[in-house]
Coordinates of C-alpha atoms and ligand atoms in Angstrom, one line a residue:
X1 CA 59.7 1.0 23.7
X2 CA 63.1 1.4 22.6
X3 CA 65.3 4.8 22.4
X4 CA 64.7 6.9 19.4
X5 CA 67.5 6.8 16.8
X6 CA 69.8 9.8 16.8
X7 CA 73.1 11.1 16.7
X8 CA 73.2 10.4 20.2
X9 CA 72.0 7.2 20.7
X10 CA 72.9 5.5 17.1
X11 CA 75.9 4.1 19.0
X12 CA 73.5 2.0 20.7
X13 CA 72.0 0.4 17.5
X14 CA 72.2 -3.0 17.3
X15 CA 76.2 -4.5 16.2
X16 CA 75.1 -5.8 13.1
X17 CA 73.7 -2.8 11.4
X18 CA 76.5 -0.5 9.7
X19 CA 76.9 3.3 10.2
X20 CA 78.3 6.0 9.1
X21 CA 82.7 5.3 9.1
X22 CA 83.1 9.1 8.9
X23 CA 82.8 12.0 11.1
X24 CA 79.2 13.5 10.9
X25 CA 80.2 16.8 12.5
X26 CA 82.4 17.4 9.5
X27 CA 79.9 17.2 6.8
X28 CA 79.6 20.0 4.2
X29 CA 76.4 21.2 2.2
X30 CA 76.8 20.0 -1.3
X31 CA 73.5 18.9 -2.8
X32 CA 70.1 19.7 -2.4
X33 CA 67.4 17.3 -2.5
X34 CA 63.8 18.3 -3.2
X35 CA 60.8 15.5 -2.8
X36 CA 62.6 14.1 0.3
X37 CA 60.6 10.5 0.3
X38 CA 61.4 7.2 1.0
X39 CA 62.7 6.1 -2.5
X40 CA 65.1 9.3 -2.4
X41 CA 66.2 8.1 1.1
X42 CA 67.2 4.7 0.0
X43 CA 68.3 5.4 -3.1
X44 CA 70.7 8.1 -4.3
X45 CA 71.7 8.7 -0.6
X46 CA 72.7 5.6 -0.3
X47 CA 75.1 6.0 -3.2
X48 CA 75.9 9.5 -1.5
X49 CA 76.6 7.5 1.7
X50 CA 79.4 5.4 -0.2
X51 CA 80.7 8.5 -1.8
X52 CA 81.1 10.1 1.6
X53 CA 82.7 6.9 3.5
X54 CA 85.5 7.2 1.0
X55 CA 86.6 10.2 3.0
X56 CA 85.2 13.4 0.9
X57 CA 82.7 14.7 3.0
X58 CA 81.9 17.8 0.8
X59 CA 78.5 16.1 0.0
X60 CA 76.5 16.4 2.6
X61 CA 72.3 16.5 1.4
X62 CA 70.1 19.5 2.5
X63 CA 66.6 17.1 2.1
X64 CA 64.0 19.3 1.0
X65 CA 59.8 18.2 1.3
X66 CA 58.4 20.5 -1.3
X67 CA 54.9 19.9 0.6
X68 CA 53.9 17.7 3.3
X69 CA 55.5 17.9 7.3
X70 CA 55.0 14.6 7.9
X71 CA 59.1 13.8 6.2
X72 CA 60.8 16.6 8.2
X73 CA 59.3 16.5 11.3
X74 CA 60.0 12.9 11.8
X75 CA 63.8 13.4 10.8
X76 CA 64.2 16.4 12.4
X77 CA 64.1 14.8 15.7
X78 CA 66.7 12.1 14.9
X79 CA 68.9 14.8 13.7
X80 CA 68.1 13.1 9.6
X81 CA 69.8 10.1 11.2
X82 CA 67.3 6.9 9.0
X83 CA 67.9 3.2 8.4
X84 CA 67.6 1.4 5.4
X85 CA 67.3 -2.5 5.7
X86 CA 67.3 -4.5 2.7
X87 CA 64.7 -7.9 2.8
X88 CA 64.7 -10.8 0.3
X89 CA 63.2 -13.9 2.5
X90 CA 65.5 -14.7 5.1
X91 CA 67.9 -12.2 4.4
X92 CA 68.5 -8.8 5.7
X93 CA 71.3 -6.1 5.2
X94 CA 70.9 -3.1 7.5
X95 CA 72.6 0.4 7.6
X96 CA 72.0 3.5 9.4
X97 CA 72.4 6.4 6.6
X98 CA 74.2 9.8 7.7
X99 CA 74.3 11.7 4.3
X100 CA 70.9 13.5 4.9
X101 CA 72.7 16.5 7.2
X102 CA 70.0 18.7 7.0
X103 CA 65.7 18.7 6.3
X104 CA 63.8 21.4 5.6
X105 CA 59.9 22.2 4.8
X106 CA 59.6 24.5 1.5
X107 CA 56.3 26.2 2.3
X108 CA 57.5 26.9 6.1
X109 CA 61.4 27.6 5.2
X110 CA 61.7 28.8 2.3
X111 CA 64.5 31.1 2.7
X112 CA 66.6 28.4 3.4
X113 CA 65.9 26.2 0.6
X114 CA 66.2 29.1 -1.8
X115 CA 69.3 29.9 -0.4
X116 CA 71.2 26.5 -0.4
X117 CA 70.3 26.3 -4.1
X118 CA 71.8 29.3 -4.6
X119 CA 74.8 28.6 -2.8
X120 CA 77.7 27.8 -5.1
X121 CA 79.1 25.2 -2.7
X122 CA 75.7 23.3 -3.6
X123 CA 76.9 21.8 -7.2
X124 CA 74.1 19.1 -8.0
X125 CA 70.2 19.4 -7.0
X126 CA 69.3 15.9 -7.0
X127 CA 65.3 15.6 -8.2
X128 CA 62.4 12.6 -7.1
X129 CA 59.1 14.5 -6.8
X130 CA 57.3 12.0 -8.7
X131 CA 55.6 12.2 -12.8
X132 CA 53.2 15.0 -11.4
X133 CA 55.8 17.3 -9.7
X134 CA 56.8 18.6 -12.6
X135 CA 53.4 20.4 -14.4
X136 CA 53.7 18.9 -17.2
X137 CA 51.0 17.6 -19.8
X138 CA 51.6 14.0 -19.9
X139 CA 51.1 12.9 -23.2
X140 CA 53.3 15.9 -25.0
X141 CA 55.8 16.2 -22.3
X142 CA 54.9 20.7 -22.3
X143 CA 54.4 22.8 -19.7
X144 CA 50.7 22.9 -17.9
X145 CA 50.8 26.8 -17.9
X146 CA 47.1 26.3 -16.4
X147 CA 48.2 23.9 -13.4
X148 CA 47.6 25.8 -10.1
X149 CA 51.5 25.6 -8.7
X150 CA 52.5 27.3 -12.2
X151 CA 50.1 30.0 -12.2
X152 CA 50.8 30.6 -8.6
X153 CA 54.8 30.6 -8.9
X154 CA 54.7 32.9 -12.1
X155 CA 52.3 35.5 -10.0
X156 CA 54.8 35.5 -7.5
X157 CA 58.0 33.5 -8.9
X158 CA 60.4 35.3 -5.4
X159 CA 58.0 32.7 -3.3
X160 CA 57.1 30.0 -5.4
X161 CA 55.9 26.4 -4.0
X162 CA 56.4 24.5 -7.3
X163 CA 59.2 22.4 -8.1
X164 CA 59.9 24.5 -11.1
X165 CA 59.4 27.7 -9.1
X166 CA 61.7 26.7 -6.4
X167 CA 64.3 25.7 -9.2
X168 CA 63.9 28.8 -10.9
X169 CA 64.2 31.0 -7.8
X170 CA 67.1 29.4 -6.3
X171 CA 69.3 29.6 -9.3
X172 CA 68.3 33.0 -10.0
X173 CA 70.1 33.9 -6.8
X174 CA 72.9 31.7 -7.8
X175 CA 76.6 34.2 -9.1
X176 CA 76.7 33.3 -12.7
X177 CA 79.9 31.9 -12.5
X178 CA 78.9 28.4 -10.8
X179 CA 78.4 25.6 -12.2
X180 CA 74.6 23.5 -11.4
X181 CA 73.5 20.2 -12.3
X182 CA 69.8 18.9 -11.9
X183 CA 69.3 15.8 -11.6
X184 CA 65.9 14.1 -12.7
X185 CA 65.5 11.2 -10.4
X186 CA 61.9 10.2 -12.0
X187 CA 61.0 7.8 -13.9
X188 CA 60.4 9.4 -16.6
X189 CA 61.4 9.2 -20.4
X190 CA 64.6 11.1 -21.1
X191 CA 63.9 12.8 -17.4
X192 CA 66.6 15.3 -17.3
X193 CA 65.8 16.8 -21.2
X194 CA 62.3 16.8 -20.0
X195 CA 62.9 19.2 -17.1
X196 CA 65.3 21.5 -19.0
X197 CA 62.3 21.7 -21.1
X198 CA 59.9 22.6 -18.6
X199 CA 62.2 25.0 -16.8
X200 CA 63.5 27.0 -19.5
X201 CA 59.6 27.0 -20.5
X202 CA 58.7 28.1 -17.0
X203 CA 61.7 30.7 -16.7
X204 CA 61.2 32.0 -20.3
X205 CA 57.4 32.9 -18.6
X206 CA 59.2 34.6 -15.8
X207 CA 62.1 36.4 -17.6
X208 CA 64.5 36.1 -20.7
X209 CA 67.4 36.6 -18.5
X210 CA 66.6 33.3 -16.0
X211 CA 66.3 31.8 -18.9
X212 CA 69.5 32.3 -20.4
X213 CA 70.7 32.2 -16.8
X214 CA 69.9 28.3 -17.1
X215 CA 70.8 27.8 -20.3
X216 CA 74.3 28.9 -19.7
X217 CA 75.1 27.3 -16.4
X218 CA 73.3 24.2 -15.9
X219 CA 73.4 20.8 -17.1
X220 CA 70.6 18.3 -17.0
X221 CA 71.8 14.6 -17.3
X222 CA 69.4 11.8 -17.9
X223 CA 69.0 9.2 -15.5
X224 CA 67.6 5.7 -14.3
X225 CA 67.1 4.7 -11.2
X226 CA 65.9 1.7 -10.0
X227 CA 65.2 0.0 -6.9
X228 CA 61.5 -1.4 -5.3
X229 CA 60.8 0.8 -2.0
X230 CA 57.4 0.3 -0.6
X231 CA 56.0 3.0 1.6
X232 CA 56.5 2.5 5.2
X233 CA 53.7 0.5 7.3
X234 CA 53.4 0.4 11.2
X235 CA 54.2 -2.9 10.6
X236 CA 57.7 -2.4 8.8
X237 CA 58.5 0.4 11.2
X238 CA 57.8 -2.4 14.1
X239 CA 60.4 -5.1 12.3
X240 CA 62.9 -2.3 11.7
X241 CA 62.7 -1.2 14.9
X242 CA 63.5 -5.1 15.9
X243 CA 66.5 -5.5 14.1
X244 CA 67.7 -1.6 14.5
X245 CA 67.8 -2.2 18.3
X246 CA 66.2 1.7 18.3
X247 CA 63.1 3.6 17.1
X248 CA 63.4 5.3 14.2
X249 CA 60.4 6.5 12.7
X250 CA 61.7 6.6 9.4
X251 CA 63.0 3.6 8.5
X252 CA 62.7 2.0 5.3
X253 CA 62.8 -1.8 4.4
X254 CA 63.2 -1.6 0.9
X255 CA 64.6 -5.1 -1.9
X256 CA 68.2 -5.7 -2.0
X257 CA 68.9 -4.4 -5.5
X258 CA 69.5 -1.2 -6.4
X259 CA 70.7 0.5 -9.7
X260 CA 71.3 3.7 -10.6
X261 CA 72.5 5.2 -14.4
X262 CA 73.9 8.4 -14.8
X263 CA 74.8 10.2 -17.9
X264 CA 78.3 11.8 -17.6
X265 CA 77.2 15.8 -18.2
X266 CA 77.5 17.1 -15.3
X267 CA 78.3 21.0 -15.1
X268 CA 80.3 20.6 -12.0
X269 CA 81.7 18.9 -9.7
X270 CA 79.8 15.4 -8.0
X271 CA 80.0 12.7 -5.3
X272 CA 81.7 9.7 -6.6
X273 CA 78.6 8.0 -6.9
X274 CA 80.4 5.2 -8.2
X275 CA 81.7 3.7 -5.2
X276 CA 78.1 3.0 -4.6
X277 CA 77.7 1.5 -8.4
X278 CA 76.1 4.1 -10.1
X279 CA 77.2 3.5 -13.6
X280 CA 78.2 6.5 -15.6
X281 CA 77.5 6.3 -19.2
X282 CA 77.3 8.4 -22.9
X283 CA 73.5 7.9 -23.4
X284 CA 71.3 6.9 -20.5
X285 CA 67.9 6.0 -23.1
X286 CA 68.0 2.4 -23.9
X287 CA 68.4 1.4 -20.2
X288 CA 65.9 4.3 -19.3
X289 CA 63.5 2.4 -21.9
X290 CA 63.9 -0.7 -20.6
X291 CA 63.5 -0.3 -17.3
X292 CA 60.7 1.8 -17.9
X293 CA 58.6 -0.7 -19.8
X294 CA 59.7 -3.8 -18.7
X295 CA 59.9 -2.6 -14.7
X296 CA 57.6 0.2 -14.3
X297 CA 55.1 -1.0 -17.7
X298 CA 54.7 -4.2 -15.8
X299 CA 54.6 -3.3 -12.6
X300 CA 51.5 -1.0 -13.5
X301 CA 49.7 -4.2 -15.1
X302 CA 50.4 -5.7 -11.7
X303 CA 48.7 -2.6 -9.5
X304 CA 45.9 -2.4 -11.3
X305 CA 44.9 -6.3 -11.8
X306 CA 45.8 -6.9 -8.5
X307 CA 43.3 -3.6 -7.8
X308 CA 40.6 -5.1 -9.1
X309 CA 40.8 -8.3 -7.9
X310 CA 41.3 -7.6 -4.4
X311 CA 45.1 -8.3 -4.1
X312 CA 46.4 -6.5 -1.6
X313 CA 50.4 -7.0 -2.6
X314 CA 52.7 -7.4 -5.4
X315 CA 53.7 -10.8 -4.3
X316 CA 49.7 -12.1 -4.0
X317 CA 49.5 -11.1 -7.9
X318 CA 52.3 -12.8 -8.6
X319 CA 50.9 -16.1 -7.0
X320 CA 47.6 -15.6 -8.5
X321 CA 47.5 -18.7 -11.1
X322 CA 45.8 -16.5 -13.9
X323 CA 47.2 -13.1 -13.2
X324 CA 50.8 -13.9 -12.3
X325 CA 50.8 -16.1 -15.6
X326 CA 49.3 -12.7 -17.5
X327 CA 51.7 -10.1 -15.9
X328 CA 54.4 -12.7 -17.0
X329 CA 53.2 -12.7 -20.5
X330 CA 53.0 -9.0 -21.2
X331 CA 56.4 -8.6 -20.2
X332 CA 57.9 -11.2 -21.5
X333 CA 56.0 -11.5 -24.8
X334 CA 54.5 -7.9 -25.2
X335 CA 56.9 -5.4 -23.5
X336 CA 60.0 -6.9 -24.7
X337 CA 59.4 -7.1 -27.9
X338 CA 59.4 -3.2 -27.9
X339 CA 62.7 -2.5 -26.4
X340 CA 66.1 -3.0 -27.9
X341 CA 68.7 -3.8 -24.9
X342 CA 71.9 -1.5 -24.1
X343 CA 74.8 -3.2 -25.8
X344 CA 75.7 -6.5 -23.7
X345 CA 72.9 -6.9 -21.9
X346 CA 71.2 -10.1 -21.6
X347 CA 66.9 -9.0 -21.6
X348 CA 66.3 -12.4 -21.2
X349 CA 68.2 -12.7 -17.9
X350 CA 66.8 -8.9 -16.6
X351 CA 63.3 -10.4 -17.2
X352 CA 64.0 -13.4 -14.9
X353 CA 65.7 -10.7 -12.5
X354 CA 62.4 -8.8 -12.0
X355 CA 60.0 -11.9 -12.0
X356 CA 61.9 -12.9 -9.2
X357 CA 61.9 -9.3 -7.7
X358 CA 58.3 -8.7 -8.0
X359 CA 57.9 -12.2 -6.4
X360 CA 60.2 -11.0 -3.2
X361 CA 57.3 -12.5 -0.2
X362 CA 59.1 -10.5 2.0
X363 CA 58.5 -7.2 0.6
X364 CA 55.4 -5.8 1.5
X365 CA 54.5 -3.6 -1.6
X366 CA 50.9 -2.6 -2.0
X367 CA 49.3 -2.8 -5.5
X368 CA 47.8 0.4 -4.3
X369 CA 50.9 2.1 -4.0
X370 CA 52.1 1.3 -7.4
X371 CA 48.4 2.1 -8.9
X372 CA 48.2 6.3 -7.9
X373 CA 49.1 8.8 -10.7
X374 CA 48.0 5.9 -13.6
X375 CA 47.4 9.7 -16.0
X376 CA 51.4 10.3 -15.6
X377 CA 52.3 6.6 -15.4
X378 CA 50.7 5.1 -18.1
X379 CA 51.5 8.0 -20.9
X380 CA 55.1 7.1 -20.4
X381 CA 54.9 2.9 -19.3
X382 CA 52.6 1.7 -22.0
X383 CA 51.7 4.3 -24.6
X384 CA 54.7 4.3 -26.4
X385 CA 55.2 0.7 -27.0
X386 CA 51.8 0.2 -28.1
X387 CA 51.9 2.9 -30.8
X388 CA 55.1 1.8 -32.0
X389 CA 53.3 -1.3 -32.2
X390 CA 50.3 -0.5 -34.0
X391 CA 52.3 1.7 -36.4
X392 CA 54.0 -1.6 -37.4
X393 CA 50.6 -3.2 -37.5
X394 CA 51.4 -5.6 -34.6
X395 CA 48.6 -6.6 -32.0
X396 CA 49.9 -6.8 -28.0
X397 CA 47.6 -9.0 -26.7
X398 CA 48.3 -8.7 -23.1
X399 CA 49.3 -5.1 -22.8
X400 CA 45.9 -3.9 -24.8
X401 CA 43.9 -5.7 -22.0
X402 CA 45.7 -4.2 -19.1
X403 CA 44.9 -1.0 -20.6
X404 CA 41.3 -1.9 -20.8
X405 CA 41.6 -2.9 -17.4
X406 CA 43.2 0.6 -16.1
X407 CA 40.0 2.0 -18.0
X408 CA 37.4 -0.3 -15.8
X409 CA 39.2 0.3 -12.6
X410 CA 39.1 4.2 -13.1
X411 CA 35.4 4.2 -12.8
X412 CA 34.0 0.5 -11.5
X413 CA 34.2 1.6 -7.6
X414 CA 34.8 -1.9 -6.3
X415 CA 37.1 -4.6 -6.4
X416 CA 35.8 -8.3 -7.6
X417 CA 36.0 -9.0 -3.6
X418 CA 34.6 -6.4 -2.8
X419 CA 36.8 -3.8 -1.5
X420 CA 36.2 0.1 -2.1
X421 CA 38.9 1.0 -4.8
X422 CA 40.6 4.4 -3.7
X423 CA 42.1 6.5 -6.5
X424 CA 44.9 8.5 -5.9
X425 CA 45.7 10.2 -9.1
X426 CA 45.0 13.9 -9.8
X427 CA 44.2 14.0 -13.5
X428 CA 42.1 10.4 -13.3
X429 CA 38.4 12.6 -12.5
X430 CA 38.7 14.3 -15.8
X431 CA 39.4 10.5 -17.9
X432 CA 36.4 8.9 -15.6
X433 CA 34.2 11.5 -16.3
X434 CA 34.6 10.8 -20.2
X435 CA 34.4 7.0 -19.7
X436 CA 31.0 7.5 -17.4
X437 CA 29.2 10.0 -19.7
X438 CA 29.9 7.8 -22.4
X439 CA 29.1 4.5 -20.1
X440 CA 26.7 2.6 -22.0
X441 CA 28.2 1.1 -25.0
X442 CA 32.2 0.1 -24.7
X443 CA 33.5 1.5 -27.8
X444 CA 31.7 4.9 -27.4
X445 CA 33.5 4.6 -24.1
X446 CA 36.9 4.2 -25.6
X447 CA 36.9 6.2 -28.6
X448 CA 35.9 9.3 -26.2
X449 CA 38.5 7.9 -23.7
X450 CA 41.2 8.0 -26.3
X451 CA 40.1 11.4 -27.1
X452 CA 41.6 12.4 -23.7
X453 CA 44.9 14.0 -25.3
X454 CA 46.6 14.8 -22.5
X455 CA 47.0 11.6 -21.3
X456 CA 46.4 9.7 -24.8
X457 CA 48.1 12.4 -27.2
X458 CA 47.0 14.3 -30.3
X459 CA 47.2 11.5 -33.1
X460 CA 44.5 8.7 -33.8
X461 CA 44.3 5.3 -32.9
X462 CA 43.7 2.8 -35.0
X463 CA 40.4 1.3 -35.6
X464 CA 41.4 -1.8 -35.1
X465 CA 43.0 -1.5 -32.1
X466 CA 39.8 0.6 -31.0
X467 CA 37.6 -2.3 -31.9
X468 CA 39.8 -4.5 -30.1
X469 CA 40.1 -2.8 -26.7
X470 CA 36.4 -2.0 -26.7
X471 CA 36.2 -5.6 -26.3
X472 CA 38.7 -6.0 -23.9
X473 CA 36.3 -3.3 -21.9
X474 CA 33.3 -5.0 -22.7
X475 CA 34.4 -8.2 -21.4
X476 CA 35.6 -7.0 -18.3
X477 CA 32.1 -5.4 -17.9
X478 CA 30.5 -8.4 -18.1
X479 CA 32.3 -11.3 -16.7
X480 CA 35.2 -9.4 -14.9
X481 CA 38.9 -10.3 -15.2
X482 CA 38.1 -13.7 -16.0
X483 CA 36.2 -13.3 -18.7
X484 CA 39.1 -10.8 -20.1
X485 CA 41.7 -12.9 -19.6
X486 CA 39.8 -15.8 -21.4
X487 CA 39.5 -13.3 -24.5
Ligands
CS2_1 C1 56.6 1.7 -9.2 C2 58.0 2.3 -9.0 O1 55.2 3.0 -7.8 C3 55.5 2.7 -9.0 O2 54.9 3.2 -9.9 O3 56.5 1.1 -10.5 O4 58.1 3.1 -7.9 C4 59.0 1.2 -8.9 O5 58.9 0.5 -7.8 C5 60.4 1.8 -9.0 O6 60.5 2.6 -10.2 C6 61.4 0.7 -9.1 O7 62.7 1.2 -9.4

């Protein structure tokens, strides 16, 4: 077995792979990261990482896991020294990352993360704790004051273990006179308005004075990030280890392309993100739409056809004669006909860009992987573009049967080969339980699934399109995704 990566040894990394051009030892605390996973990791610290090598080293990242052990105690050991190798077929770009200086565990180090938020050195908290992080009832986009993280934080908001409560603690302690910028990371619709909201909700619970606290000092800027980062396997770990020349137990073998959108509100200072390409703009929402329906949308069609068939991988869906021809069709036909592009941009070509991305053989990323949290994905992926649609009285052929097919997959158990279907997603139990209890006939099973309003919202679907996805559901009851894709 090789020697473990860290500062020590990451001279003896293989010549190919770059590292850091500056001096580690000289790296100051500047941002906070909470939701320390892999995308974050090859992500914005990679655009940290080119802010740093131009010779500012102000921006050094305390990486925060607002959870789990499993991130920090494997970094802690290479002294948050990680490598990030980028795979299309034959070739590979690899770089060990130095802008992580620091990891901590929320729960067991608390202190510390509450004071490095509050430090005024610290001038951006950088955000990726996934849809669910955030409390927030999916469909309306308002706080879950019933969700157990808020009810705990507000009970005891000096030792909170929420996103919102950790926020909310750590800028309390902040002097009033320094400037903060969170920064949503999620792939969420207009992310960074949508966490002001939820914050000044949550702080407005705790006391007026946090709230005005955070209305005064800190800015929120929307963002869209982008870039395919399947979760690590033993597998990629063994390949990275290969070409890294060491062991590091957090590497991450991620697609070349990477984008990252930033609107330009920031309250103070940053890291000059765009020597890593981040593009700073006005108004982040058309690209935020369209990479959130034609990317994310379709990438969901993809998990959960490729769930219930028994495809393992993106890649195998996209080979599949009938379903890569499908997932084509809804984007191409369905999905982008909802979105209107950012000025200059050419759909047509960013459609062909992300066929050939979700096609990548080399990228191992599980259907699985891209299926969890469907009751936060799908609210922001699919619904809007199929209400706008039915408001203008326009059926979407393919996008109305992959929801009927996220409805079958929710409850059926088994794949078409066979395969146990394992659903990670905390609000799914309360949507299955409808669709069961109403099991027999399809459209009951709809029309009581639609009813679900935190995932569906408060208005009424059409009765056409209810008609219409009741048979979508009823054929994939009977003859499976054959017989729906013959519809
Ligand atoms: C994926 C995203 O897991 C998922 O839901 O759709 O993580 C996707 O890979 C990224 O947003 C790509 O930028």
């Amino acid at each position: 077995m090789s020697e473990r990566l860290s500062t020590f040894a990451f001279h003896h990394a293989r010549s190919k792979v770059r590292r850091p051009n500056y001096d580690r030892a000289r790296l100051e605390r500047g941002l906070v990261h909470l939701g320390l996973g892999a995308f974050h990791r090859a992500h914005q610290a990679l655009y940290t990482e080119a802010a740093l090598e131009t010779g500012d080293l102000r921006w050094g990242i305390l990486g925060v896991s607002l959870r789990g052990t499993a991130v920090p105690a494997t970094l802690k050991p290479q002294d948050s020294l990680y490598s990030v190798f980028e795979r299309h077929g034959e070739t590979v770009y690899g770089q060990i990352v130095g802008a992580v200086r620091e990891v901590a565990h929320a729960p067991s180090e608390l202190e510390t993360v509450l004071n490095a938020i509050a430090d005024p050195a610290v001038q951006v908290i950088t955000l990726t704790v996934t849809e669910k992080g955030y409390c927030q009832h999916p469909a309306s986009g308002e706080l879950d004051t019933t969700h157990s993280d808020v009810c705990h934080d507000l009970d005891a908001p000096s030792a909170p273990r929420g996103t919102l409560g950790v926020l909310g603690e750590g800028i309390r302690r902040r002097p009033r006179y320094a400037p903060l910028t969170v920064l949503c990371c999620d792939n969420m619709a207009a992310n960074g308005d949508t966490v002001r909201r939820l914050l000044m909700q949550y702080a407005s619970l705790v006391d007026g004075e946090l709230a005005q606290h955070i209305e005064t000092t800190v800015a929120f800027p929307n963002s869209m990030v982008d870039r395919i980062v399947p979760a690590a396997t033993l597998e990629s770990l063994a390949w990275a280890e290969k070409h890294l020349g060491l062991r590091d137990e957090a590497a991450i073998v991620c697609e070349p392309f990477k984008q990252w959108v930033i609107e330009n509100r920031f309250a103070g200072e940053r890291p000059a993100w765009e020597h890593g390409g981040a593009l700073l703009v006005n108004d982040v929402r058309p690209y935020q739409a369209l990479k959130l329906r034609l990317l994310n949308g379709t990438h969901s069609s993809i998990a959960y056809l490729g769930q219930l068939r028994g495809l393992e991988m993106v890649a195998d869906v996209m080979t599949d004669p009938s379903l890569g021809l499908f997932v084509r069709r809804l984007m191409t036909e369905d999905l982008c006909a909802t979105v209107s592009a950012p000025m200059g941009y050419d759909v047509h070509a960013y459609c062909t860009d992300l066929l050939r991305r979700f096609e990548n053989p080399t990228l191992a990323h599980r259907t699985e992987q891209i299926a969890m949290d469907g009751t936060q994905k799908v609210p922001v992926r699919w619904l809007p573009a199929l209400r706008e649609s039915l408001a203008a009285g326009i059926e979407r052929p393919f996008l109305e049967r992959a929801l009927a097919a996220w409805l079958h997959y929710l409850v059926v158990g088994v794949s078409e080969s066979g395969q146990v279907l394992r659903i990670n997603d905390p609000g799914a139990p309360a949507l299955a339980e409808r669709l069961r209890t109403a099991a027999k006939d399809a459209e009951t099973a709809v029309r009581t699934a639609l009813g679900h309003a935190s995932v569906f919202g408060g208005e009424p679907w059409s009765e056409v399109f209810i008609e219409r996805l009741a048979r979508h559901l009823a054929a994939l009851r009977a003859g499976g995704l054959d017989a729906l894709l013959r519809l």
